[in-house]
C-alpha atoms as one frame of an Amber mdcrd trajectory, in Angstrom:
protein
 135.662 -21.590 -17.245 137.147 -23.334 -14.251 140.674 -22.554 -13.233 143.227
 -25.362 -13.306 144.058 -26.961  -9.951 147.571 -26.576  -8.720 147.943 -30.033
  -7.135 146.387 -33.496  -7.201 143.358 -33.770  -4.891 142.016 -36.904  -3.309
 140.113 -38.810  -5.976 137.425 -41.485  -5.851 136.030 -43.439  -8.718 132.385
 -42.782  -9.469 129.732 -42.590 -12.138 130.233 -40.475 -15.202 128.081 -39.392
 -18.103 128.475 -39.782 -21.854 132.137 -40.116 -22.402 135.120 -42.141 -21.057
 137.072 -41.567 -17.866 140.814 -41.662 -17.578 141.811 -44.877 -19.300 144.986
 -46.787 -19.945 147.658 -44.899 -21.848 148.070 -46.188 -25.381 151.088 -45.835
 -27.609 150.638 -42.767 -29.764 152.516 -41.562 -32.827 155.056 -38.792 -32.436
 153.154 -36.778 -35.042 149.398 -37.196 -35.511 147.793 -37.732 -38.902 146.280
 -34.239 -38.708 147.397 -31.394 -36.427 144.972 -29.779 -33.999 143.913 -26.166
 -33.823 142.591 -25.619 -30.301 139.762 -23.095 -30.272 140.337 -21.460 -26.901
 141.763 -18.334 -25.364 142.520 -20.103 -22.088 146.249 -20.210 -21.418 146.045
 -23.055 -18.894 143.881 -25.157 -21.237 146.455 -24.690 -23.993 149.196 -25.776
 -21.583 147.254 -28.881 -20.553 146.624 -29.797 -24.172 150.298 -29.391 -25.062
 151.229 -31.636 -22.134 148.824 -34.488 -22.930 148.493 -34.204 -26.714 151.950
 -33.136 -27.842 151.695 -35.214 -31.030 148.931 -32.916 -32.303 150.912 -29.677
 -32.187 150.136 -26.502 -30.265 148.277 -24.140 -32.612 145.312 -22.242 -31.210
 142.856 -19.429 -31.910 139.835 -18.075 -30.107 136.274 -17.443 -31.279 134.339
 -14.279 -30.518 130.738 -15.397 -29.976 127.927 -14.440 -27.616 127.816 -17.540
 -25.434 124.983 -16.227 -23.265 122.739 -16.050 -26.341 122.836 -19.861 -26.515
 120.622 -21.345 -23.834 119.116 -24.825 -23.552 117.442 -26.715 -20.742 119.993
 -29.543 -20.571 123.573 -28.412 -19.809 124.940 -31.305 -21.902 123.139 -29.993
 -24.986 124.001 -26.377 -24.215 127.749 -26.942 -23.869 127.893 -28.891 -27.135
 125.844 -26.166 -28.868 128.219 -23.453 -27.607 131.277 -25.467 -28.654 129.692
 -25.988 -32.094 129.043 -22.264 -32.424 132.715 -21.600 -31.654 133.734 -24.095
 -34.340 131.391 -22.516 -36.887 132.889 -19.096 -36.157 136.464 -20.352 -36.592
 136.086 -22.523 -39.704 136.267 -19.613 -42.209 139.677 -18.721 -40.771 140.897
 -22.259 -41.482 140.036 -22.292 -45.183 142.614 -24.307 -47.123 144.099 -25.938
 -44.017 143.742 -29.636 -43.169 143.423 -29.768 -39.387 141.302 -31.020 -36.531
 139.546 -28.037 -34.993 138.809 -28.651 -31.297 136.356 -26.433 -29.435 135.041
 -26.895 -25.907 132.713 -25.303 -23.402 132.135 -25.959 -19.730 129.357 -25.036
 -17.317 128.920 -25.788 -13.632 125.662 -27.180 -12.276 124.651 -27.164  -8.641
 121.403 -27.378  -6.752 119.374 -27.799  -9.942 120.696 -24.778 -11.825 123.504
 -23.775 -14.178 125.969 -21.396 -12.572 127.798 -18.735 -14.520 130.595 -16.554
 -13.193 129.257 -14.818 -10.063 128.232 -11.249 -10.839 128.349  -9.951  -7.273
 129.854 -10.706  -3.894 126.410 -11.737  -2.660 126.070 -14.322  -5.429 129.626
 -15.588  -4.874 128.930 -16.055  -1.155 125.746 -17.979  -1.944 127.654 -20.302
  -4.276 130.353 -20.977  -1.693 127.820 -21.513   1.083 126.194 -24.276  -0.955
 129.546 -25.970  -1.578 130.529 -26.000   2.072 127.124 -27.413   2.996 127.952
 -30.527   0.973 126.377 -29.773  -2.401 128.549 -30.917  -5.297 129.553 -28.803
  -8.289 128.993 -30.818 -11.465 131.291 -29.668 -14.256 129.778 -30.415 -17.672
 132.083 -30.304 -20.690 130.860 -30.133 -24.276 133.461 -31.043 -26.933 133.422
 -30.640 -30.712 136.107 -31.920 -33.090 135.800 -30.894 -36.766 137.938 -32.505
 -39.458 138.479 -29.835 -42.129 139.861 -32.416 -44.579 136.674 -34.512 -44.646
 134.097 -32.159 -43.146 133.298 -34.730 -40.469 132.252 -33.299 -37.111 132.024
 -35.354 -33.929 130.700 -34.246 -30.570 130.791 -35.509 -27.031 129.971 -34.572
 -23.482 131.764 -35.396 -20.239 131.032 -34.505 -16.646 132.522 -34.903 -13.190
 131.421 -33.647  -9.794 133.562 -32.140  -7.058 132.624 -32.095  -3.346 134.106
 -30.238  -0.384 133.990 -30.775   3.338 132.601 -27.877   5.385 135.116 -25.044
   5.244 135.285 -22.021   7.593 134.320 -18.420   6.915 138.013 -17.585   6.611
 138.208 -19.561   3.362 135.251 -17.660   1.900 136.739 -14.302   2.879 140.068
 -15.352   1.382 138.465 -16.356  -1.940 136.487 -13.113  -2.122 139.602 -11.070
  -1.441 141.605 -12.933  -4.124 138.768 -12.189  -6.634 139.781 -15.060  -8.959
 136.459 -16.799  -8.345 134.696 -13.954 -10.200 136.375 -15.133 -13.427 135.339
 -18.777 -13.003 132.038 -20.466 -13.798 130.495 -21.741 -10.591 132.452 -19.269
  -8.489 135.210 -21.565  -7.247 138.834 -22.266  -8.039 139.968 -25.816  -7.549
 143.572 -24.589  -7.609 143.228 -22.522  -4.465 145.338 -24.125  -1.718 142.992
 -23.158   1.094 140.017 -24.668  -0.712 142.006 -27.762  -1.637 142.525 -28.463
   2.037 138.789 -29.147   2.350 138.353 -31.164  -0.833 136.386 -34.325  -0.009
 136.205 -36.211  -3.315 135.823 -36.050  -7.066 133.298 -38.325  -8.747 134.905
 -38.624 -12.150 138.296 -37.224 -13.053 140.340 -34.180 -12.192 140.950 -33.327
 -15.851 137.190 -33.149 -16.359 136.922 -30.658 -13.489 139.734 -28.690 -15.124
 137.764 -28.472 -18.364 140.002 -30.664 -20.567 138.677 -34.262 -20.290 141.662
 -36.212 -21.574 140.151 -39.619 -22.351 136.976 -38.140 -23.828 138.945 -35.832
 -26.103 141.316 -38.579 -27.162 138.348 -40.747 -28.183 136.872 -37.917 -30.251
 140.187 -37.240 -31.976 140.328 -40.922 -32.968 136.758 -40.838 -34.260 137.214
 -37.621 -36.226 139.861 -39.196 -38.473 138.127 -42.571 -38.801 136.159 -43.281
 -41.990 132.366 -43.343 -41.948 130.989 -46.597 -40.545 129.218 -48.828 -43.071
 128.543 -52.001 -41.049 127.422 -52.574 -37.447 128.244 -55.349 -34.967 126.320
 -55.512 -31.700 127.213 -57.370 -28.536 124.022 -58.538 -26.827 124.094 -59.065
 -23.044 123.976 -55.767 -21.197 123.917 -53.832 -24.466 120.813 -54.902 -26.401
 119.188 -56.929 -23.635 119.063 -56.375 -19.876 120.405 -59.828 -18.977 123.438
 -58.937 -16.861 121.244 -58.609 -13.786 120.068 -62.191 -14.335 123.667 -63.433
 -14.340 124.333 -61.510 -11.134 121.292 -62.931  -9.356 121.994 -66.500 -10.440
 125.691 -66.427  -9.602 125.154 -64.839  -6.207 122.556 -67.489  -5.350 125.136
 -70.201  -6.020 127.924 -68.355  -4.200 125.738 -67.943  -1.121 126.358 -71.652
  -0.478 130.059 -70.906  -0.051 129.742 -67.597   1.785 131.236 -65.673  -1.162
 130.270 -62.330  -2.711 129.893 -61.684  -6.448 131.468 -58.233  -6.780 131.450
 -55.763  -9.648 135.200 -56.057 -10.067 134.816 -59.808 -10.591 131.884 -59.323
 -12.930 133.963 -56.944 -15.082 136.653 -59.620 -15.477 134.051 -62.142 -16.657
 131.996 -59.940 -18.997 132.253 -60.739 -22.689 133.947 -64.117 -22.224 132.570
 -67.546 -23.129 130.665 -69.196 -20.278 133.216 -71.815 -19.208 136.127 -69.361
 -19.378 134.191 -66.775 -17.363 133.170 -69.209 -14.628 136.728 -70.503 -14.306
 137.835 -66.924 -13.622 135.179 -66.716 -10.889 136.329 -69.979  -9.279 140.003
 -68.968  -9.387 139.320 -65.451  -8.118 137.204 -66.616  -5.157 139.373 -69.597
  -4.263 136.668 -72.187  -4.944 138.954 -74.689  -6.633 138.174 -78.128  -5.191
 134.793 -76.995  -3.828 132.940 -76.761  -7.147 134.051 -77.275 -10.740 133.364
 -74.827 -13.525 131.198 -77.436 -15.221 129.057 -78.021 -12.111 128.756 -74.289
 -11.485 127.511 -73.820 -15.055 125.006 -76.664 -14.690 123.515 -75.072 -11.556
 123.530 -71.642 -13.175 121.748 -72.931 -16.280 118.759 -74.052 -14.224 118.456
 -70.633 -12.597 118.997 -68.660 -15.812 116.347 -70.546 -17.791 113.716 -68.911
 -15.597 115.320 -65.455 -15.564 116.108 -65.123 -19.286 112.502 -65.572 -20.401
 111.695 -62.039 -19.180 114.739 -60.248 -20.675 113.875 -56.685 -21.690 115.432
 -54.416 -24.298 117.903 -51.829 -23.038 116.938 -48.150 -23.512 117.380 -46.861
 -27.060 117.785 -50.280 -28.681 114.476 -50.511 -30.534 114.783 -47.034 -32.016
 118.397 -47.480 -33.130 118.028 -50.936 -34.687 114.909 -49.958 -36.628 116.513
 -46.710 -37.780 119.614 -48.449 -39.104 117.531 -51.142 -40.799 115.330 -48.493
 -42.425 118.429 -46.906 -43.951 119.866 -50.194 -45.168 122.839 -50.331 -42.794
 123.962 -54.000 -42.479 123.860 -55.192 -38.859 124.821 -58.385 -37.040 125.046
 -59.668 -33.463 128.336 -61.074 -32.130 127.601 -62.457 -28.664 129.561 -64.733
 -26.360 126.290 -66.391 -25.352 125.625 -69.977 -26.428 122.971 -70.351 -29.135
 120.611 -72.006 -26.659 120.817 -68.986 -24.364 120.454 -66.623 -27.297 117.136
 -68.254 -28.196 115.904 -68.014 -24.594 116.897 -64.380 -24.203 115.469 -63.133
 -27.499 112.175 -65.041 -27.288 110.157 -61.863 -26.685 112.035 -59.901 -29.344
 112.341 -62.233 -32.340 110.962 -59.685 -34.794 113.549 -57.065 -33.836 116.460
 -59.508 -33.905 115.166 -60.674 -37.258 116.295 -57.330 -38.664 119.912 -58.449
 -38.207 121.723 -59.805 -41.262 123.057 -62.676 -39.162 123.878 -63.829 -35.627
 127.189 -65.259 -34.385 127.125 -66.934 -30.956 129.953 -67.989 -28.668 129.674
 -71.679 -29.522 130.452 -70.864 -33.171 133.995 -69.641 -32.444 136.885 -71.181
 -30.556 138.213 -68.156 -28.643 136.591 -65.756 -26.189 136.738 -61.988 -26.166
 139.115 -60.150 -25.783 140.333 -62.236 -28.724 138.821 -60.607 -31.846 137.871
 -63.921 -33.510 134.112 -63.461 -33.056 134.190 -60.005 -34.656 136.232 -61.241
 -37.614 133.780 -64.124 -38.065 130.748 -61.820 -37.850 132.271 -59.370 -40.359
 133.117 -62.208 -42.756 129.452 -63.226 -43.012 128.167 -59.953 -44.435 127.103
 -59.998 -48.090 130.150 -59.450 -50.252 132.504 -60.643 -47.522 134.189 -58.736
 -44.725 134.178 -54.941 -45.140 137.259 -52.884 -44.359 137.758 -53.283 -40.594
 137.991 -49.538 -39.978 134.471 -49.132 -41.412 132.910 -51.589 -38.947 131.373
 -50.068 -35.820 131.215 -52.352 -32.770 128.846 -51.638 -29.878 130.021 -53.146
 -26.587 129.305 -52.855 -22.880 132.182 -55.026 -21.624 135.871 -54.038 -21.391
 136.824 -57.397 -22.935 134.588 -56.616 -25.899 136.099 -53.158 -26.315 139.550
 -54.720 -26.325 138.432 -57.296 -28.905 136.988 -54.609 -31.165 140.139 -52.536
 -30.999 142.250 -55.661 -31.660 140.167 -56.181 -34.804 141.015 -52.578 -35.886
 137.322 -51.692 -35.792 135.668 -48.587 -34.402 134.212 -49.184 -30.932 131.391
 -47.431 -29.093 131.432 -48.371 -25.400 128.154 -48.345 -23.436 129.315 -49.500
 -19.981 127.282 -50.211 -16.894 127.513 -47.096 -14.673 129.112 -49.241 -11.955
 132.097 -50.098 -14.140 135.301 -48.622 -12.688 136.878 -45.707 -14.543 140.133
 -47.640 -14.801 138.360 -50.120 -17.111 137.170 -47.416 -19.513 138.760 -45.032
 -21.957 140.079 -47.228 -24.768 137.145 -46.847 -27.174 136.306 -44.346 -29.918
 133.441 -43.066 -27.806 131.488 -43.788 -24.632 127.778 -43.403 -23.944 125.758
 -43.947 -20.798 122.905 -45.306 -22.938 122.140 -46.056 -26.588 119.525 -43.318
 -26.272 122.446 -40.863 -26.513 123.839 -42.309 -29.755 124.119 -39.785 -32.612
 124.494 -41.747 -35.877 125.825 -38.728 -37.753 128.854 -38.637 -35.439 129.881
 -41.959 -36.978 129.081 -41.148 -40.598 125.694 -42.866 -40.453 122.256 -41.420
 -41.410 120.910 -39.251 -38.599 117.647 -39.829 -36.807
């Protein structure tokens, strides 16, 4: 395992896989519904957990398993498998106790291979040489949370990459003499002050490098105590259909007239909102008041989008997931901020698949935009038998405004953000995926693939 850094390094926002980055702090109860037993023998990991998850208690135990006997091609799968094996080994010792058992594993990947603890000075030198030549060390964390009260087990994976500037031979000799690197996967210690001096950037979060991804773990703890999902609500743009690129192209073409740039930060503010509300944000943000009205901007955009929407493709994993849920009789609906006219344009090539939905709610059928939860309440209300219990509804969203709306509706939320979305706009969902291809229905109490 990696050793905990002693001080905060320079950090840059970047792409992450599978689970959420550091997100906004939310108000948490003084005592959690179920206490946590942390399955680790790492003292620093226990200290980090106690610092960030005090409401869950501080009990821990360690599992004695042969980690090297578990090998898989993908490090994401391997770390989750090792964490699961730890949980399986510890569960008999928790008989009769109602707790959340948390087990984790971390590996370091660099230059196309998984790196264990260096077994010799020669191997340690080779690792360090690659780091000072600019190759990043990707820290992959597998997490398992098992609810002993319900038997529900949820899993997740989180990764971040750390890069160093070229460091001198003296740093390598120092690290070899200290010998701590021989106890750490990847053969480096982010806590070492001499190595910290040459830290260039972290793509992801420091806590992920440390081996205790805070936002990812918090999401899994929320999901582990949530009831099994029985109903599904899908957003559409950027989640089911690849239409966000069309909006970007059309809006930039209009903004070119005014010498303005359509940035990702601006796009994030607009995502999930009704068209007029979103365009007004754009005009206010770029100082275009008096140069073009929201209504005129929309009129120009409509003409461009009509051509672009006709070729909208399904996002990865959509076809498989929708057909799987339909096969198992899971009620599904779409709750999209798009106007009905746009919905018809966008789904023209996929009418059969969208026909598997119980119903569709479009933005012109409600009065308020996301992040207001009105559209999700309306979509839930239309299911046969009326609205199910909110906590049993699973919302899929790609936009921060949609995540906020789902949480405001007291529903479970799975966030599938664009990889360009800033880390500061993530972390408030029950789980984050880089693609619907990664979705594991059983983690949400649904029939597995």
